[in-house]
PDB file of C-alpha atoms in Angstrom:
ATOM      1  CA  UNK A  13     132.848 178.321  87.763  1.00 29.00           C
ATOM      2  CA  UNK A  14     134.431 178.054  91.190  1.00 31.00           C
ATOM      3  CA  UNK A  15     135.950 174.807  92.457  1.00 36.00           C
ATOM      4  CA  UNK A  16     134.205 173.262  95.492  1.00 39.00           C
ATOM      5  CA  UNK A  17     135.348 174.891  98.695  1.00 41.00           C
ATOM      6  CA  UNK A  18     136.447 178.043  96.893  1.00 36.00           C
ATOM      7  CA  UNK A  19     134.815 181.415  97.289  1.00 41.00           C
ATOM      8  CA  UNK A  20     132.266 182.340  94.650  1.00 47.00           C
ATOM      9  CA  UNK A  21     131.805 185.900  93.398  1.00 51.00           C
ATOM     10  CA  UNK A  22     130.358 187.976  96.233  1.00 56.00           C
ATOM     11  CA  UNK A  23     132.496 186.331  98.930  1.00 55.00           C
ATOM     12  CA  UNK A  24     130.147 183.411  99.712  1.00 57.00           C
ATOM     13  CA  UNK A  25     131.480 179.846  99.577  1.00 59.00           C
ATOM     14  CA  UNK A  26     130.019 177.921  96.668  1.00 61.00           C
ATOM     15  CA  UNK A  27     127.414 175.397  97.768  1.00 65.00           C
ATOM     16  CA  UNK A  28     127.725 172.046  96.048  1.00 70.00           C
ATOM     17  CA  UNK A  29     126.070 168.639  96.231  1.00 82.00           C
ATOM     18  CA  UNK A  30     123.757 168.132  99.182  1.00 84.00           C
ATOM     19  CA  UNK A  31     124.281 171.655 100.510  1.00 80.00           C
ATOM     20  CA  UNK A  32     123.072 173.000  97.167  1.00 85.00           C
ATOM     21  CA  UNK A  33     119.988 170.782  97.303  1.00 88.00           C
ATOM     22  CA  UNK A  34     121.196 168.336  94.664  1.00 93.00           C
ATOM     23  CA  UNK A  35     120.019 164.760  94.808  1.00 95.00           C
ATOM     24  CA  UNK A  36     122.346 161.831  94.364  1.00 96.00           C
ATOM     25  CA  UNK A  37     124.002 159.022  96.232  1.00 96.00           C
ATOM     26  CA  UNK A  38     126.666 160.271  98.604  1.00 96.00           C
ATOM     27  CA  UNK A  39     129.125 158.554 100.899  1.00 95.00           C
ATOM     28  CA  UNK A  40     129.801 160.795 103.886  1.00 93.00           C
ATOM     29  CA  UNK A  41     132.349 160.163 106.601  1.00 93.00           C
ATOM     30  CA  UNK A  42     130.543 161.648 109.588  1.00 93.00           C
ATOM     31  CA  UNK A  43     128.223 160.602 112.373  1.00 94.00           C
ATOM     32  CA  UNK A  44     124.681 159.964 111.150  1.00 94.00           C
ATOM     33  CA  UNK A  45     123.283 162.343 113.787  1.00 95.00           C
ATOM     34  CA  UNK A  46     125.507 165.163 112.520  1.00 95.00           C
ATOM     35  CA  UNK A  47     124.538 164.439 108.922  1.00 95.00           C
ATOM     36  CA  UNK A  48     120.847 164.396 109.841  1.00 95.00           C
ATOM     37  CA  UNK A  49     121.124 167.726 111.651  1.00 95.00           C
ATOM     38  CA  UNK A  50     122.968 169.393 108.769  1.00 94.00           C
ATOM     39  CA  UNK A  51     120.576 168.086 106.128  1.00 95.00           C
ATOM     40  CA  UNK A  52     117.548 169.269 108.096  1.00 95.00           C
ATOM     41  CA  UNK A  53     119.099 172.727 108.478  1.00 93.00           C
ATOM     42  CA  UNK A  54     119.701 172.769 104.704  1.00 93.00           C
ATOM     43  CA  UNK A  55     115.980 172.190 104.118  1.00 93.00           C
ATOM     44  CA  UNK A  56     115.871 168.455 103.444  1.00 95.00           C
ATOM     45  CA  UNK A  57     113.210 166.129 104.818  1.00 96.00           C
ATOM     46  CA  UNK A  58     115.407 163.531 106.500  1.00 97.00           C
ATOM     47  CA  UNK A  59     114.703 159.849 107.097  1.00 97.00           C
ATOM     48  CA  UNK A  60     117.266 157.679 108.888  1.00 97.00           C
ATOM     49  CA  UNK A  61     117.271 153.944 108.340  1.00 96.00           C
ATOM     50  CA  UNK A  62     118.159 151.729 111.301  1.00 95.00           C
ATOM     51  CA  UNK A  63     120.409 148.699 110.959  1.00 93.00           C
ATOM     52  CA  UNK A  64     118.872 146.059 108.703  1.00 94.00           C
ATOM     53  CA  UNK A  65     120.122 142.627 107.671  1.00 91.00           C
ATOM     54  CA  UNK A  66     117.357 141.383 105.365  1.00 94.00           C
ATOM     55  CA  UNK A  67     115.402 142.850 102.469  1.00 95.00           C
ATOM     56  CA  UNK A  68     112.093 142.655 104.300  1.00 94.00           C
ATOM     57  CA  UNK A  69     113.690 144.523 107.210  1.00 95.00           C
ATOM     58  CA  UNK A  70     114.824 147.237 104.783  1.00 96.00           C
ATOM     59  CA  UNK A  71     111.286 147.738 103.493  1.00 96.00           C
ATOM     60  CA  UNK A  72     109.830 147.749 107.022  1.00 96.00           C
ATOM     61  CA  UNK A  73     112.456 150.282 108.149  1.00 96.00           C
ATOM     62  CA  UNK A  74     111.762 152.437 105.105  1.00 95.00           C
ATOM     63  CA  UNK A  75     108.030 152.435 105.895  1.00 95.00           C
ATOM     64  CA  UNK A  76     108.763 153.550 109.437  1.00 96.00           C
ATOM     65  CA  UNK A  77     111.454 156.108 108.517  1.00 95.00           C
ATOM     66  CA  UNK A  78     109.344 157.762 105.818  1.00 94.00           C
ATOM     67  CA  UNK A  79     106.103 157.389 107.785  1.00 93.00           C
ATOM     68  CA  UNK A  80     104.474 155.325 105.039  1.00 91.00           C
ATOM     69  CA  UNK A  81     101.247 153.320 105.417  1.00 88.00           C
ATOM     70  CA  UNK A  82     101.597 149.739 106.690  1.00 87.00           C
ATOM     71  CA  UNK A  83     100.146 148.447 103.425  1.00 89.00           C
ATOM     72  CA  UNK A  84     103.097 149.812 101.424  1.00 92.00           C
ATOM     73  CA  UNK A  85     104.598 146.933  99.436  1.00 94.00           C
ATOM     74  CA  UNK A  86     107.934 145.296 100.127  1.00 96.00           C
ATOM     75  CA  UNK A  87     109.442 144.986  96.653  1.00 97.00           C
ATOM     76  CA  UNK A  88     111.315 147.049  94.091  1.00 97.00           C
ATOM     77  CA  UNK A  89     108.183 148.196  92.256  1.00 97.00           C
ATOM     78  CA  UNK A  90     106.644 149.451  95.493  1.00 96.00           C
ATOM     79  CA  UNK A  91     109.935 151.135  96.388  1.00 96.00           C
ATOM     80  CA  UNK A  92     109.932 152.956  93.051  1.00 96.00           C
ATOM     81  CA  UNK A  93     106.316 154.036  93.496  1.00 95.00           C
ATOM     82  CA  UNK A  94     106.989 155.402  96.983  1.00 94.00           C
ATOM     83  CA  UNK A  95     110.109 157.267  95.907  1.00 96.00           C
ATOM     84  CA  UNK A  96     108.517 158.828  92.835  1.00 95.00           C
ATOM     85  CA  UNK A  97     105.490 159.964  94.860  1.00 95.00           C
ATOM     86  CA  UNK A  98     107.711 162.238  96.994  1.00 94.00           C
ATOM     87  CA  UNK A  99     106.973 165.912  96.559  1.00 95.00           C
ATOM     88  CA  UNK A 100     109.691 167.518  98.669  1.00 96.00           C
ATOM     89  CA  UNK A 101     113.480 167.232  98.817  1.00 96.00           C
ATOM     90  CA  UNK A 102     114.151 164.081 100.817  1.00 97.00           C
ATOM     91  CA  UNK A 103     117.380 162.573 102.105  1.00 97.00           C
ATOM     92  CA  UNK A 104     117.603 158.958 103.190  1.00 97.00           C
ATOM     93  CA  UNK A 105     120.482 158.519 105.633  1.00 97.00           C
ATOM     94  CA  UNK A 106     121.650 154.906 105.878  1.00 97.00           C
ATOM     95  CA  UNK A 107     124.337 154.546 108.553  1.00 96.00           C
ATOM     96  CA  UNK A 108     124.588 150.753 108.503  1.00 92.00           C
ATOM     97  CA  UNK A 109     124.389 150.218 104.753  1.00 95.00           C
ATOM     98  CA  UNK A 110     127.601 148.182 104.686  1.00 95.00           C
ATOM     99  CA  UNK A 111     126.138 145.467 106.883  1.00 94.00           C
ATOM    100  CA  UNK A 112     123.208 145.004 104.493  1.00 96.00           C
ATOM    101  CA  UNK A 113     125.480 145.177 101.437  1.00 96.00           C
ATOM    102  CA  UNK A 114     127.684 142.379 102.787  1.00 95.00           C
ATOM    103  CA  UNK A 115     124.826 140.220 104.091  1.00 94.00           C
ATOM    104  CA  UNK A 116     122.654 140.602 100.971  1.00 95.00           C
ATOM    105  CA  UNK A 117     124.792 141.733  98.011  1.00 97.00           C
ATOM    106  CA  UNK A 118     122.170 140.914  95.337  1.00 97.00           C
ATOM    107  CA  UNK A 119     119.264 142.751  96.974  1.00 97.00           C
ATOM    108  CA  UNK A 120     121.637 145.572  98.001  1.00 97.00           C
ATOM    109  CA  UNK A 121     122.667 146.180  94.387  1.00 97.00           C
ATOM    110  CA  UNK A 122     119.073 146.099  93.114  1.00 98.00           C
ATOM    111  CA  UNK A 123     117.828 148.446  95.845  1.00 97.00           C
ATOM    112  CA  UNK A 124     120.775 150.778  95.278  1.00 97.00           C
ATOM    113  CA  UNK A 125     120.032 150.812  91.530  1.00 98.00           C
ATOM    114  CA  UNK A 126     116.455 151.984  92.248  1.00 98.00           C
ATOM    115  CA  UNK A 127     117.681 154.597  94.742  1.00 97.00           C
ATOM    116  CA  UNK A 128     120.269 155.889  92.236  1.00 97.00           C
ATOM    117  CA  UNK A 129     117.700 156.099  89.440  1.00 98.00           C
ATOM    118  CA  UNK A 130     115.314 158.055  91.660  1.00 97.00           C
ATOM    119  CA  UNK A 131     118.124 160.346  92.835  1.00 97.00           C
ATOM    120  CA  UNK A 132     118.589 161.506  89.241  1.00 96.00           C
ATOM    121  CA  UNK A 133     115.059 162.986  89.168  1.00 96.00           C
ATOM    122  CA  UNK A 134     113.178 165.885  90.723  1.00 95.00           C
ATOM    123  CA  UNK A 135     112.239 166.762  93.347  1.00 96.00           C
ATOM    124  CA  UNK A 136     115.685 166.196  94.825  1.00 97.00           C
ATOM    125  CA  UNK A 137     116.239 162.850  96.519  1.00 97.00           C
ATOM    126  CA  UNK A 138     119.510 161.903  98.166  1.00 97.00           C
ATOM    127  CA  UNK A 139     120.847 158.713  99.656  1.00 97.00           C
ATOM    128  CA  UNK A 140     123.529 159.404 102.236  1.00 97.00           C
ATOM    129  CA  UNK A 141     125.658 156.432 103.188  1.00 96.00           C
ATOM    130  CA  UNK A 142     127.517 157.097 106.423  1.00 92.00           C
TER     131      UNK A 142
END
């Protein structure tokens, strides 16, 4: 096995993590626009969350970002249902996650737990915190 960033047999750099289409929760130090562009070119469906300060704003932003119906619920069970209904590799880019995490640490942890659990399943789902 080649270490990340090293050349794999055949001269091609080894693709790891997001570039290899693996789901997970990633912290990326880059502009959200650049991350969105790269993910889309790597074949991910990309949804970018705007700045949110409250749980209900998170759910509303998620509905908009993922183009979900207005009747989609605003709770953890509904979040799980929406995430497990996805049929294509999807990346959720959340540039202002820190603001929500500080303002609402309890809801942040519970939402992140659901996102992490979903990211461990197929099809690939990634949360990209920028």
